[in-house]
Coordinates of N, CA and C in Angstrom, one line a residue:
M1 N 68.4 2.9 76.3 CA 67.6 1.8 76.9 C 67.2 0.8 75.8
I2 N 67.0 -0.4 76.2 CA 66.6 -1.5 75.3 C 65.2 -1.9 75.7
D3 N 64.3 -2.0 74.8 CA 62.9 -2.5 75.0 C 62.7 -3.8 74.4
L4 N 62.6 -4.9 75.2 CA 62.5 -6.2 74.7 C 61.1 -6.7 74.4
H5 N 60.1 -5.8 74.6 CA 58.7 -6.2 74.3 C 57.9 -5.1 73.8
C6 N 57.7 -5.0 72.5 CA 56.8 -4.0 72.0 C 56.2 -4.5 70.7
H7 N 55.1 -3.9 70.3 CA 54.4 -4.3 69.1 C 54.5 -3.1 68.1
L8 N 55.5 -3.2 67.2 CA 55.9 -2.1 66.4 C 55.7 -2.4 64.9
L9 N 55.6 -3.7 64.5 CA 55.5 -4.0 63.1 C 54.1 -3.7 62.6
P10 N 54.0 -3.0 61.4 CA 52.7 -2.6 61.0 C 51.8 -3.7 60.4
G11 N 50.6 -3.7 60.8 CA 49.6 -4.5 60.1 C 49.6 -6.0 60.3
I12 N 50.3 -6.5 61.3 CA 50.4 -7.9 61.5 C 49.8 -8.4 62.8
D13 N 49.5 -7.5 63.7 CA 48.9 -7.9 65.0 C 48.1 -6.7 65.5
D14 N 48.0 -6.5 66.8 CA 47.2 -5.4 67.3 C 48.0 -4.2 67.6
G15 N 49.2 -4.1 67.1 CA 50.0 -2.9 67.1 C 49.7 -1.9 66.1
P16 N 50.6 -1.1 65.6 CA 50.3 -0.1 64.6 C 49.7 -0.7 63.3
A17 N 48.7 0.0 62.8 CA 47.9 -0.5 61.6 C 48.7 -0.3 60.3
T18 N 49.4 0.8 60.3 CA 50.0 1.3 59.0 C 51.5 1.5 59.2
V19 N 52.2 1.7 58.1 CA 53.6 2.0 58.2 C 53.8 3.4 58.8
A20 N 53.0 4.3 58.5 CA 53.1 5.7 59.1 C 52.9 5.6 60.6
D21 N 52.0 4.7 61.1 CA 51.8 4.6 62.5 C 53.0 4.0 63.2
A22 N 53.6 3.0 62.5 CA 54.8 2.4 63.0 C 56.0 3.4 63.1
V23 N 56.1 4.2 62.1 CA 57.2 5.2 62.1 C 57.0 6.2 63.2
A24 N 55.7 6.6 63.4 CA 55.4 7.5 64.5 C 55.8 6.9 65.9
Q25 N 55.4 5.6 66.0 CA 55.8 4.9 67.2 C 57.3 4.8 67.4
A26 N 58.0 4.5 66.4 CA 59.5 4.4 66.4 C 60.0 5.7 66.9
R27 N 59.5 6.8 66.4 CA 60.0 8.1 66.9 C 59.7 8.3 68.3
G28 N 58.5 7.8 68.8 CA 58.2 7.9 70.2 C 59.1 7.1 71.1
H29 N 59.6 6.0 70.6 CA 60.6 5.2 71.4 C 61.8 6.1 71.6
L30 N 62.3 6.7 70.5 CA 63.5 7.5 70.6 C 63.3 8.7 71.5
L31 N 62.2 9.3 71.5 CA 61.9 10.5 72.3 C 62.0 10.2 73.8
V32 N 61.7 9.0 74.2 CA 61.8 8.7 75.6 C 63.0 7.9 76.0
G33 N 64.0 7.9 75.1 CA 65.3 7.4 75.5 C 65.6 5.9 75.1
V34 N 64.7 5.3 74.4 CA 64.9 3.9 73.9 C 65.6 3.9 72.6
T35 N 66.7 3.2 72.5 CA 67.5 3.2 71.3 C 67.4 1.9 70.5
T36 N 67.0 0.8 71.2 CA 66.9 -0.5 70.6 C 65.6 -1.1 71.0
V37 N 64.8 -1.7 70.1 CA 63.6 -2.4 70.4 C 63.6 -3.8 69.8
A38 N 63.1 -4.8 70.5 CA 62.7 -6.1 69.9 C 61.3 -5.9 69.4
A39 N 61.0 -6.0 68.1 CA 59.7 -6.0 67.6 C 59.1 -7.4 67.9
T40 N 58.1 -7.5 68.7 CA 57.6 -8.8 69.2 C 56.1 -8.9 68.9
P41 N 55.7 -9.1 67.7 CA 54.3 -9.3 67.4 C 53.8 -10.6 68.0
H42 N 52.5 -10.6 68.2 CA 51.9 -11.8 68.7 C 52.1 -12.9 67.7
A43 N 52.3 -14.1 68.2 CA 52.4 -15.3 67.4 C 51.6 -16.4 68.1
G44 N 50.4 -16.6 67.6 CA 49.5 -17.5 68.3 C 48.3 -17.8 67.4
P45 N 47.3 -18.5 67.9 CA 46.1 -19.0 67.1 C 45.4 -17.8 66.3
S46 N 45.2 -16.7 66.9 CA 44.5 -15.6 66.3 C 45.4 -14.7 65.4
M47 N 46.7 -14.8 65.6 CA 47.7 -14.0 64.9 C 48.9 -14.9 64.6
P48 N 48.7 -15.8 63.7 CA 49.7 -16.9 63.5 C 51.0 -16.4 62.7
N49 N 51.6 -15.4 63.2 CA 52.8 -14.9 62.6 C 54.0 -15.9 62.7
D50 N 54.7 -16.0 61.6 CA 55.9 -16.9 61.6 C 57.2 -16.1 61.5
A51 N 58.3 -16.8 61.6 CA 59.6 -16.1 61.6 C 59.9 -15.4 60.3
D52 N 59.5 -16.1 59.2 CA 59.8 -15.5 57.9 C 59.0 -14.2 57.7
G53 N 57.7 -14.2 58.0 CA 56.9 -13.0 57.9 C 57.4 -11.9 58.8
I54 N 57.7 -12.3 60.0 CA 58.2 -11.2 60.9 C 59.5 -10.6 60.4
R55 N 60.4 -11.5 59.9 CA 61.7 -10.9 59.4 C 61.5 -10.0 58.2
R56 N 60.6 -10.4 57.3 CA 60.3 -9.6 56.1 C 59.7 -8.2 56.5
T57 N 58.8 -8.3 57.4 CA 58.1 -7.0 57.9 C 59.1 -6.2 58.6
T58 N 60.0 -6.8 59.4 CA 61.0 -6.0 60.1 C 62.0 -5.4 59.1
D59 N 62.4 -6.1 58.2 CA 63.4 -5.5 57.2 C 62.7 -4.4 56.4
A60 N 61.4 -4.5 56.1 CA 60.8 -3.4 55.4 C 60.7 -2.2 56.3
L61 N 60.4 -2.4 57.6 CA 60.3 -1.3 58.5 C 61.6 -0.6 58.7
R62 N 62.7 -1.4 58.8 CA 64.0 -0.9 59.0 C 64.4 0.0 57.8
S63 N 64.0 -0.4 56.6 CA 64.3 0.4 55.4 C 63.5 1.7 55.4
E64 N 62.3 1.7 55.9 CA 61.4 2.9 56.0 C 62.0 3.8 57.0
L65 N 62.4 3.3 58.2 CA 63.0 4.1 59.2 C 64.3 4.8 58.7
A66 N 65.1 4.0 58.0 CA 66.4 4.6 57.5 C 66.1 5.7 56.5
A67 N 65.1 5.5 55.7 CA 64.8 6.5 54.7 C 64.3 7.8 55.3
R68 N 63.7 7.7 56.5 CA 63.2 8.8 57.2 C 64.1 9.3 58.3
D69 N 65.3 8.8 58.4 CA 66.3 9.2 59.4 C 65.8 9.0 60.8
V70 N 65.2 7.9 61.0 CA 64.7 7.5 62.4 C 65.7 6.4 62.9
A71 N 66.6 6.8 63.8 CA 67.7 6.0 64.1 C 67.4 5.0 65.3
L72 N 66.3 4.3 65.2 CA 65.9 3.3 66.1 C 66.4 1.9 65.6
E73 N 67.2 1.2 66.4 CA 67.6 -0.2 66.0 C 66.4 -1.1 66.3
V74 N 66.0 -1.9 65.4 CA 64.9 -2.8 65.5 C 65.4 -4.3 65.3
V75 N 65.3 -5.1 66.3 CA 65.6 -6.5 66.1 C 64.4 -7.4 66.2
T76 N 64.5 -8.6 65.7 CA 63.3 -9.4 65.6 C 63.0 -10.2 66.8
G77 N 61.8 -10.7 66.9 CA 61.3 -11.5 68.0 C 59.9 -11.8 67.8
A78 N 59.2 -12.3 68.8 CA 57.8 -12.6 68.8 C 57.3 -12.7 70.2
E79 N 56.0 -12.5 70.5 CA 55.4 -12.8 71.7 C 54.6 -14.1 71.5
V80 N 55.2 -15.2 71.9 CA 54.7 -16.5 71.6 C 53.6 -17.0 72.5
D81 N 52.4 -17.3 72.0 CA 51.4 -18.0 72.8 C 51.9 -19.3 73.2
L82 N 51.8 -19.7 74.5 CA 52.4 -20.9 75.0 C 51.8 -22.1 74.4
A83 N 50.5 -22.3 74.4 CA 50.0 -23.5 73.9 C 50.3 -23.7 72.4
W84 N 50.2 -22.6 71.6 CA 50.5 -22.6 70.2 C 51.9 -23.0 70.0
G85 N 52.8 -22.3 70.8 CA 54.3 -22.6 70.6 C 54.7 -24.0 70.9
L86 N 54.0 -24.6 71.8 CA 54.3 -26.0 72.2 C 54.1 -27.0 71.0
D87 N 53.2 -26.6 70.1 CA 52.9 -27.5 68.9 C 53.9 -27.3 67.8
L88 N 54.8 -26.3 67.9 CA 55.8 -26.0 66.9 C 57.1 -26.8 67.1
D89 N 57.8 -27.2 66.1 CA 59.1 -27.9 66.3 C 60.1 -26.9 66.8
D90 N 61.2 -27.4 67.3 CA 62.2 -26.6 67.9 C 62.9 -25.6 67.0
R91 N 63.1 -26.0 65.8 CA 63.8 -25.1 64.8 C 62.9 -23.9 64.5
T92 N 61.6 -24.2 64.4 CA 60.6 -23.1 64.1 C 60.6 -22.1 65.3
L93 N 60.5 -22.7 66.5 CA 60.5 -21.8 67.7 C 61.8 -21.0 67.8
S94 N 63.0 -21.7 67.6 CA 64.3 -21.0 67.7 C 64.4 -19.8 66.8
A95 N 63.7 -19.9 65.6 CA 63.7 -18.8 64.7 C 63.0 -17.5 65.2
M96 N 62.2 -17.7 66.3 CA 61.5 -16.5 66.8 C 62.1 -16.0 68.1
T97 N 63.3 -16.4 68.4 CA 64.0 -15.9 69.6 C 64.2 -14.4 69.5
L98 N 64.4 -13.7 70.6 CA 64.7 -12.3 70.7 C 66.1 -12.1 70.1
G99 N 66.2 -11.1 69.2 CA 67.5 -10.8 68.5 C 67.3 -10.9 67.1
Y100 N 68.1 -11.8 66.5 CA 67.9 -12.0 65.0 C 67.4 -13.4 64.7
G101 N 67.0 -14.2 65.7 CA 66.3 -15.4 65.4 C 67.3 -16.6 65.2
G102 N 67.1 -17.7 65.8 CA 67.9 -18.9 65.6 C 69.3 -18.8 66.2
G103 N 69.7 -17.8 66.9 CA 71.0 -17.7 67.4 C 71.2 -18.6 68.6
S104 N 72.4 -19.0 68.9 CA 72.7 -19.9 70.0 C 72.4 -19.2 71.3
G105 N 71.5 -19.9 72.1 CA 71.2 -19.3 73.4 C 70.2 -18.2 73.4
G106 N 69.5 -18.0 72.3 CA 68.5 -17.0 72.3 C 67.3 -17.3 73.2
S107 N 66.6 -16.2 73.6 CA 65.4 -16.4 74.5 C 64.1 -16.2 73.7
L108 N 63.2 -17.0 74.0 CA 61.8 -16.9 73.5 C 61.0 -16.0 74.5
L109 N 60.4 -15.0 74.0 CA 59.4 -14.2 74.8 C 58.1 -14.9 74.7
V110 N 57.7 -15.5 75.8 CA 56.5 -16.3 75.9 C 55.5 -15.6 76.7
E111 N 54.3 -15.5 76.2 CA 53.2 -14.7 76.8 C 52.6 -15.4 78.0
A112 N 52.7 -14.8 79.2 CA 51.9 -15.3 80.3 C 50.4 -15.1 80.0
P113 N 49.6 -16.1 80.1 CA 48.2 -16.0 79.7 C 47.5 -15.0 80.6
L114 N 46.6 -14.2 79.9 CA 45.8 -13.2 80.6 C 44.5 -13.7 81.1
R115 N 44.3 -15.0 81.0 CA 43.1 -15.6 81.6 C 43.6 -17.0 82.2
L116 N 42.8 -17.5 83.1 CA 43.1 -18.8 83.7 C 43.2 -19.9 82.7
Q117 N 44.3 -20.6 82.7 CA 44.5 -21.8 81.9 C 45.2 -22.9 82.7
P118 N 44.9 -24.1 82.4 CA 45.5 -25.2 83.1 C 46.9 -25.5 82.6
H119 N 47.7 -26.0 83.5 CA 49.0 -26.6 83.1 C 50.0 -25.6 82.5
V120 N 49.9 -24.4 82.9 CA 50.8 -23.4 82.3 C 52.2 -23.6 82.7
A121 N 52.5 -23.9 84.0 CA 53.8 -24.2 84.5 C 54.4 -25.4 83.8
L122 N 53.6 -26.4 83.6 CA 54.1 -27.6 82.9 C 54.5 -27.3 81.5
G123 N 53.7 -26.5 80.8 CA 54.0 -26.1 79.4 C 55.3 -25.3 79.3
I124 N 55.6 -24.4 80.3 CA 56.8 -23.7 80.3 C 58.0 -24.6 80.6
R125 N 57.8 -25.5 81.5 CA 58.8 -26.5 81.8 C 59.2 -27.4 80.5
E126 N 58.2 -27.7 79.7 CA 58.4 -28.5 78.5 C 59.3 -27.7 77.6
L127 N 59.1 -26.4 77.5 CA 60.0 -25.6 76.6 C 61.4 -25.6 77.2
L128 N 61.6 -25.5 78.5 CA 62.9 -25.6 79.1 C 63.6 -26.9 78.8
V129 N 62.8 -28.0 79.0 CA 63.4 -29.3 78.7 C 63.8 -29.5 77.3
R130 N 63.1 -28.8 76.4 CA 63.4 -28.9 74.9 C 64.6 -28.0 74.6
G131 N 65.1 -27.3 75.6 CA 66.4 -26.5 75.4 C 66.2 -25.1 75.1
H132 N 65.0 -24.5 75.3 CA 64.7 -23.1 75.0 C 64.9 -22.3 76.3
R133 N 65.5 -21.1 76.1 CA 65.4 -20.2 77.2 C 64.1 -19.4 77.1
V134 N 63.6 -19.1 78.2 CA 62.2 -18.4 78.3 C 62.3 -17.1 79.0
L135 N 61.9 -16.1 78.4 CA 61.6 -14.8 79.0 C 60.1 -14.7 79.1
L136 N 59.5 -14.7 80.3 CA 58.1 -14.7 80.5 C 57.5 -13.3 80.5
A137 N 56.6 -13.0 79.5 CA 56.1 -11.7 79.4 C 54.9 -11.5 80.4
H138 N 55.0 -10.4 81.1 CA 54.0 -9.8 82.0 C 53.3 -10.8 82.9
P139 N 54.0 -11.7 83.7 CA 53.2 -12.5 84.6 C 52.5 -11.8 85.7
E140 N 52.9 -10.5 85.9 CA 52.2 -9.7 86.9 C 50.7 -9.5 86.5
R141 N 50.4 -9.6 85.2 CA 49.0 -9.4 84.7 C 48.3 -10.8 84.5
S142 N 48.9 -11.9 84.9 CA 48.3 -13.2 84.6 C 47.6 -13.7 85.9
P143 N 46.3 -14.0 85.8 CA 45.7 -14.6 86.9 C 46.2 -16.0 87.3
V144 N 46.9 -16.7 86.4 CA 47.5 -17.9 86.7 C 48.5 -17.7 87.8
F145 N 49.4 -16.7 87.7 CA 50.4 -16.4 88.7 C 49.9 -15.6 89.8
H146 N 48.8 -14.9 89.7 CA 48.2 -14.3 90.8 C 47.8 -15.4 91.8
R147 N 47.2 -16.5 91.3 CA 46.8 -17.6 92.2 C 48.0 -18.4 92.7
E148 N 49.0 -18.5 91.9 CA 50.2 -19.3 92.3 C 51.5 -18.6 92.2
P149 N 51.7 -17.6 93.0 CA 53.0 -16.9 92.9 C 54.2 -17.8 93.2
K150 N 54.1 -18.8 94.0 CA 55.2 -19.7 94.3 C 55.6 -20.5 93.0
A151 N 54.6 -20.7 92.1 CA 54.9 -21.5 90.9 C 55.8 -20.6 90.0
L152 N 55.7 -19.3 90.0 CA 56.6 -18.5 89.2 C 58.0 -18.5 89.8
A153 N 58.1 -18.4 91.1 CA 59.4 -18.4 91.8 C 60.1 -19.7 91.5
A154 N 59.3 -20.8 91.5 CA 60.0 -22.1 91.1 C 60.5 -22.2 89.7
L155 N 59.7 -21.6 88.8 CA 60.1 -21.5 87.4 C 61.4 -20.7 87.2
V156 N 61.5 -19.6 88.0 CA 62.7 -18.8 87.9 C 63.9 -19.6 88.3
K157 N 63.8 -20.4 89.4 CA 64.9 -21.2 89.9 C 65.3 -22.2 88.8
E158 N 64.3 -22.6 87.9 CA 64.6 -23.6 86.9 C 65.1 -23.0 85.6
G159 N 65.2 -21.6 85.5 CA 65.8 -21.0 84.4 C 65.0 -19.9 83.7
V160 N 63.7 -19.8 84.0 CA 62.8 -18.8 83.4 C 63.2 -17.4 83.9
R161 N 63.2 -16.4 83.0 CA 63.4 -15.1 83.4 C 62.1 -14.3 83.2
V162 N 62.0 -13.2 83.9 CA 60.7 -12.5 84.0 C 60.8 -11.1 83.4
Q163 N 59.8 -10.7 82.5 CA 59.7 -9.4 82.0 C 58.4 -8.8 82.6
V164 N 58.6 -7.7 83.3 CA 57.5 -6.9 83.9 C 57.2 -5.7 83.0
T165 N 56.0 -5.3 82.8 CA 55.6 -4.2 82.0 C 55.7 -2.9 82.9
A166 N 56.4 -1.9 82.3 CA 56.6 -0.7 83.0 C 55.3 -0.1 83.6
G167 N 54.3 0.0 82.8 CA 53.0 0.6 83.2 C 52.4 -0.2 84.4
A168 N 52.7 -1.5 84.5 CA 52.2 -2.2 85.7 C 52.8 -1.6 87.0
L169 N 54.0 -1.3 87.0 CA 54.7 -0.8 88.2 C 54.1 0.6 88.6
S170 N 53.7 1.4 87.6 CA 53.2 2.7 88.0 C 51.7 2.7 88.2
G171 N 51.0 1.6 88.0 CA 49.6 1.5 88.3 C 48.7 1.6 87.1
R172 N 49.2 1.6 85.9 CA 48.4 1.9 84.7 C 47.5 0.7 84.4
F173 N 47.7 -0.5 85.0 CA 46.8 -1.7 84.8 C 46.0 -1.9 86.0
G174 N 46.0 -1.0 87.0 CA 45.2 -1.2 88.1 C 46.0 -1.6 89.4
G175 N 45.3 -1.5 90.5 CA 46.0 -1.8 91.8 C 46.4 -3.2 92.0
T176 N 45.6 -4.2 91.5 CA 46.0 -5.6 91.7 C 47.3 -5.9 91.0
V177 N 47.3 -5.5 89.7 CA 48.5 -5.8 88.9 C 49.7 -5.0 89.4
Q178 N 49.5 -3.8 89.9 CA 50.6 -3.0 90.5 C 51.2 -3.8 91.7
R179 N 50.3 -4.3 92.6 CA 50.8 -5.0 93.7 C 51.6 -6.2 93.3
H180 N 51.1 -7.0 92.3 CA 51.9 -8.2 91.9 C 53.2 -7.8 91.3
S181 N 53.2 -6.7 90.5 CA 54.5 -6.3 89.9 C 55.5 -5.9 91.0
R182 N 55.0 -5.1 92.0 CA 56.0 -4.7 93.0 C 56.4 -5.9 93.8
A183 N 55.6 -6.9 94.0 CA 56.0 -8.1 94.7 C 57.1 -8.8 94.0
L184 N 57.0 -8.9 92.6 CA 58.1 -9.5 91.9 C 59.4 -8.7 92.1
V185 N 59.4 -7.4 92.1 CA 60.6 -6.6 92.3 C 61.1 -6.9 93.7
D186 N 60.3 -6.9 94.7 CA 60.7 -7.1 96.1 C 61.3 -8.5 96.3
A187 N 60.8 -9.4 95.5 CA 61.3 -10.8 95.6 C 62.6 -11.0 94.8
G188 N 63.0 -10.0 94.0 CA 64.2 -10.2 93.1 C 63.8 -10.9 91.9
L189 N 62.6 -11.0 91.5 CA 62.1 -11.9 90.4 C 61.8 -11.0 89.1
C190 N 62.1 -9.8 89.1 CA 62.0 -8.9 87.9 C 63.3 -8.8 87.3
H191 N 63.4 -9.3 86.0 CA 64.7 -9.3 85.3 C 64.7 -8.2 84.2
V192 N 63.6 -8.0 83.6 CA 63.5 -7.0 82.5 C 62.3 -6.2 82.7
V193 N 62.4 -4.9 82.5 CA 61.2 -4.0 82.4 C 61.1 -3.5 80.9
A194 N 59.9 -3.7 80.3 CA 59.7 -3.4 78.9 C 58.4 -2.6 78.8
S195 N 58.1 -2.0 77.7 CA 57.0 -1.1 77.5 C 55.7 -1.9 77.1
D196 N 55.8 -3.0 76.4 CA 54.7 -3.6 75.7 C 53.9 -2.6 75.0
A197 N 54.6 -1.6 74.3 CA 53.9 -0.6 73.6 C 53.2 -1.1 72.4
H198 N 52.0 -0.5 72.1 CA 51.2 -0.9 70.9 C 51.0 0.3 70.0
D199 N 51.1 1.5 70.5 CA 50.8 2.7 69.8 C 51.5 3.9 70.5
V200 N 51.1 5.1 70.1 CA 51.8 6.3 70.7 C 50.9 7.0 71.8
R201 N 49.7 6.4 72.0 CA 48.8 7.1 72.9 C 48.4 6.2 74.1
R202 N 47.6 5.2 73.9 CA 47.1 4.4 75.0 C 48.1 3.5 75.5
R203 N 48.8 2.8 74.7 CA 49.9 1.8 75.1 C 51.2 2.3 74.5
H204 N 51.7 3.4 75.1 CA 52.8 4.2 74.4 C 54.2 3.7 74.8
P205 N 55.2 4.1 74.0 CA 56.6 3.7 74.2 C 57.1 4.2 75.5
G206 N 58.2 3.5 76.0 CA 59.0 4.1 77.1 C 58.8 3.3 78.4
M207 N 59.9 3.4 79.2 CA 59.9 2.8 80.5 C 60.2 3.8 81.6
A208 N 61.0 4.8 81.2 CA 61.6 5.7 82.3 C 60.5 6.4 83.1
D209 N 59.5 6.9 82.4 CA 58.5 7.7 83.2 C 57.7 6.8 84.2
D210 N 57.4 5.6 83.8 CA 56.7 4.7 84.7 C 57.6 4.3 85.8
L211 N 58.9 4.0 85.6 CA 59.8 3.7 86.6 C 59.9 4.9 87.6
R212 N 60.0 6.1 87.1 CA 60.1 7.3 88.0 C 58.8 7.4 88.8
A213 N 57.7 7.2 88.2 CA 56.4 7.3 88.9 C 56.3 6.2 90.0
A214 N 57.0 5.1 89.8 CA 57.0 4.0 90.8 C 58.1 4.1 91.8
G215 N 59.0 5.1 91.7 CA 60.1 5.3 92.6 C 61.2 4.3 92.3
L216 N 61.3 3.8 91.1 CA 62.2 2.7 90.8 C 63.2 3.1 89.7
E217 N 63.4 4.4 89.5 CA 64.2 4.9 88.3 C 65.6 4.4 88.4
N218 N 66.1 4.1 89.6 CA 67.5 3.6 89.7 C 67.7 2.2 89.2
G219 N 66.6 1.5 88.9 CA 66.6 0.2 88.4 C 66.7 0.1 86.9
A220 N 66.6 1.3 86.2 CA 66.5 1.3 84.8 C 67.8 0.8 84.1
A221 N 68.9 1.1 84.7 CA 70.2 0.6 84.0 C 70.2 -0.9 84.0
I222 N 69.8 -1.6 85.0 CA 69.8 -3.1 85.0 C 68.7 -3.6 84.2
W223 N 67.4 -3.2 84.5 CA 66.2 -3.8 83.9 C 66.1 -3.4 82.4
C224 N 66.6 -2.3 82.0 CA 66.3 -1.8 80.6 C 67.6 -1.6 79.8
D225 N 68.7 -2.1 80.3 CA 70.0 -2.0 79.6 C 70.8 -3.3 79.8
E226 N 71.3 -3.4 81.0 CA 72.3 -4.5 81.3 C 71.7 -5.9 81.0
I227 N 70.6 -6.2 81.6 CA 70.0 -7.5 81.4 C 69.5 -7.7 80.0
P228 N 68.7 -6.7 79.4 CA 68.3 -6.9 78.0 C 69.5 -7.1 77.1
S229 N 70.6 -6.4 77.3 CA 71.8 -6.6 76.5 C 72.3 -8.1 76.6
A230 N 72.3 -8.6 77.9 CA 72.8 -10.0 78.1 C 71.9 -11.0 77.4
I231 N 70.6 -10.7 77.5 CA 69.6 -11.6 76.8 C 69.8 -11.6 75.3
L232 N 70.0 -10.5 74.7 CA 70.2 -10.4 73.3 C 71.5 -11.1 72.8
A233 N 72.5 -11.1 73.8 CA 73.7 -11.7 73.5 C 73.8 -13.2 73.8
G234 N 72.7 -13.7 74.3 CA 72.6 -15.1 74.7 C 73.4 -15.5 75.9
A235 N 73.7 -14.4 76.8 CA 74.5 -14.6 78.0 C 73.6 -15.0 79.1
D236 N 74.2 -15.6 80.2 CA 73.4 -16.0 81.4 C 72.9 -14.7 82.1
V237 N 71.8 -14.9 82.7 CA 71.2 -13.8 83.6 C 71.0 -14.4 85.0
P238 N 71.3 -13.7 86.0 CA 71.1 -14.3 87.4 C 69.7 -14.5 87.7
A239 N 69.4 -15.5 88.5 CA 68.0 -15.9 88.8 C 67.3 -14.8 89.6
V240 N 68.1 -14.1 90.5 CA 67.5 -13.1 91.3 C 68.2 -11.8 91.2
V241 N 67.5 -10.7 91.2 CA 68.0 -9.3 91.1 C 67.4 -8.5 92.2
Y242 N 68.1 -8.4 93.3 CA 67.5 -7.8 94.5 C 67.9 -6.3 94.5
D243 N 67.0 -5.5 95.1 CA 67.3 -4.2 95.5 C 67.8 -3.3 94.4
V244 N 67.4 -3.5 93.2 CA 68.0 -2.6 92.1 C 67.6 -1.2 92.2
G245 N 66.4 -1.0 92.8 CA 66.0 0.4 93.0 C 66.8 1.2 94.0
R246 N 67.6 0.5 94.8 CA 68.4 1.2 95.8 C 69.9 1.0 95.6
R247 N 70.3 -0.3 95.5 CA 71.7 -0.6 95.6 C 72.3 -1.2 94.3
R248 N 71.5 -1.4 93.3 CA 72.0 -2.0 92.0 C 72.8 -3.3 92.3
R249 N 72.1 -4.3 92.9 CA 72.8 -5.5 93.3 C 72.2 -6.7 92.6
F250 N 73.0 -7.5 91.9 CA 72.5 -8.8 91.4 C 72.7 -9.8 92.4
G251 N 71.9 -10.9 92.3 CA 72.2 -12.1 93.1 C 71.6 -12.1 94.4
R252 N 72.2 -12.8 95.4 CA 71.6 -13.0 96.7 C 71.6 -11.8 97.5
R253 N 70.5 -11.7 98.3 CA 70.4 -10.6 99.2 C 71.4 -10.8 100.3
P254 N 72.2 -9.8 100.7 CA 73.2 -10.0 101.7 C 72.6 -10.3 103.1
R255 N 73.3 -11.0 103.9 CA 72.8 -11.4 105.3 C 73.3 -10.3 106.2
G256 N 72.5 -10.2 107.3 CA 72.9 -9.3 108.4 C 72.6 -7.9 108.2

């Protein structure tokens, strides 16, 4: 499995504090069947990580993992604060895309705000107009999209793709968030399921157990492998992904 959203780099955001903590978390990813992760530290006003710093920290962690025979593939990325990202130039933003940064067609993991903010949809559209692909992180947890679910559906039609957190589907963020996450699945608007792991205990690695708990384990191949692989490759991803828990079908829901 591929995890496109986790906080694995030590000492640069609210993920693992030390290299030892990061190594333990990397082992945790492997134990639950994840073989590739995008290390996506916060990049925003309170944690202004840039592409160069993320790349250096990623390279150092890769060396540490290799020395300890921890065979987790780690690629770069960032969880970009929307308002902060809009103030960056396009070259700087492109260097924070999921994968190795700066690649043609790479996607930005943009954080759906966890509090009400004005003009969120307009800001996301500005990124699209500027030529960036957007993978929107955990909108099921965002009061902005709780209030305006149709706004998210419209953004998906315009090219945005949606990452749902595995723990949201199993209820680890409460009933309201679980209902919104299931609504995204039922509407075909869940493209990627990721862990958003920060540590090995409270916000732990893995997607499979939560998908099983939610009765959606049959979607793992699409949400945690096929579509993440396509995103890392810069390939197109269908706007809707219906019924993956039952019939593994991309695209339009069949009639009749």
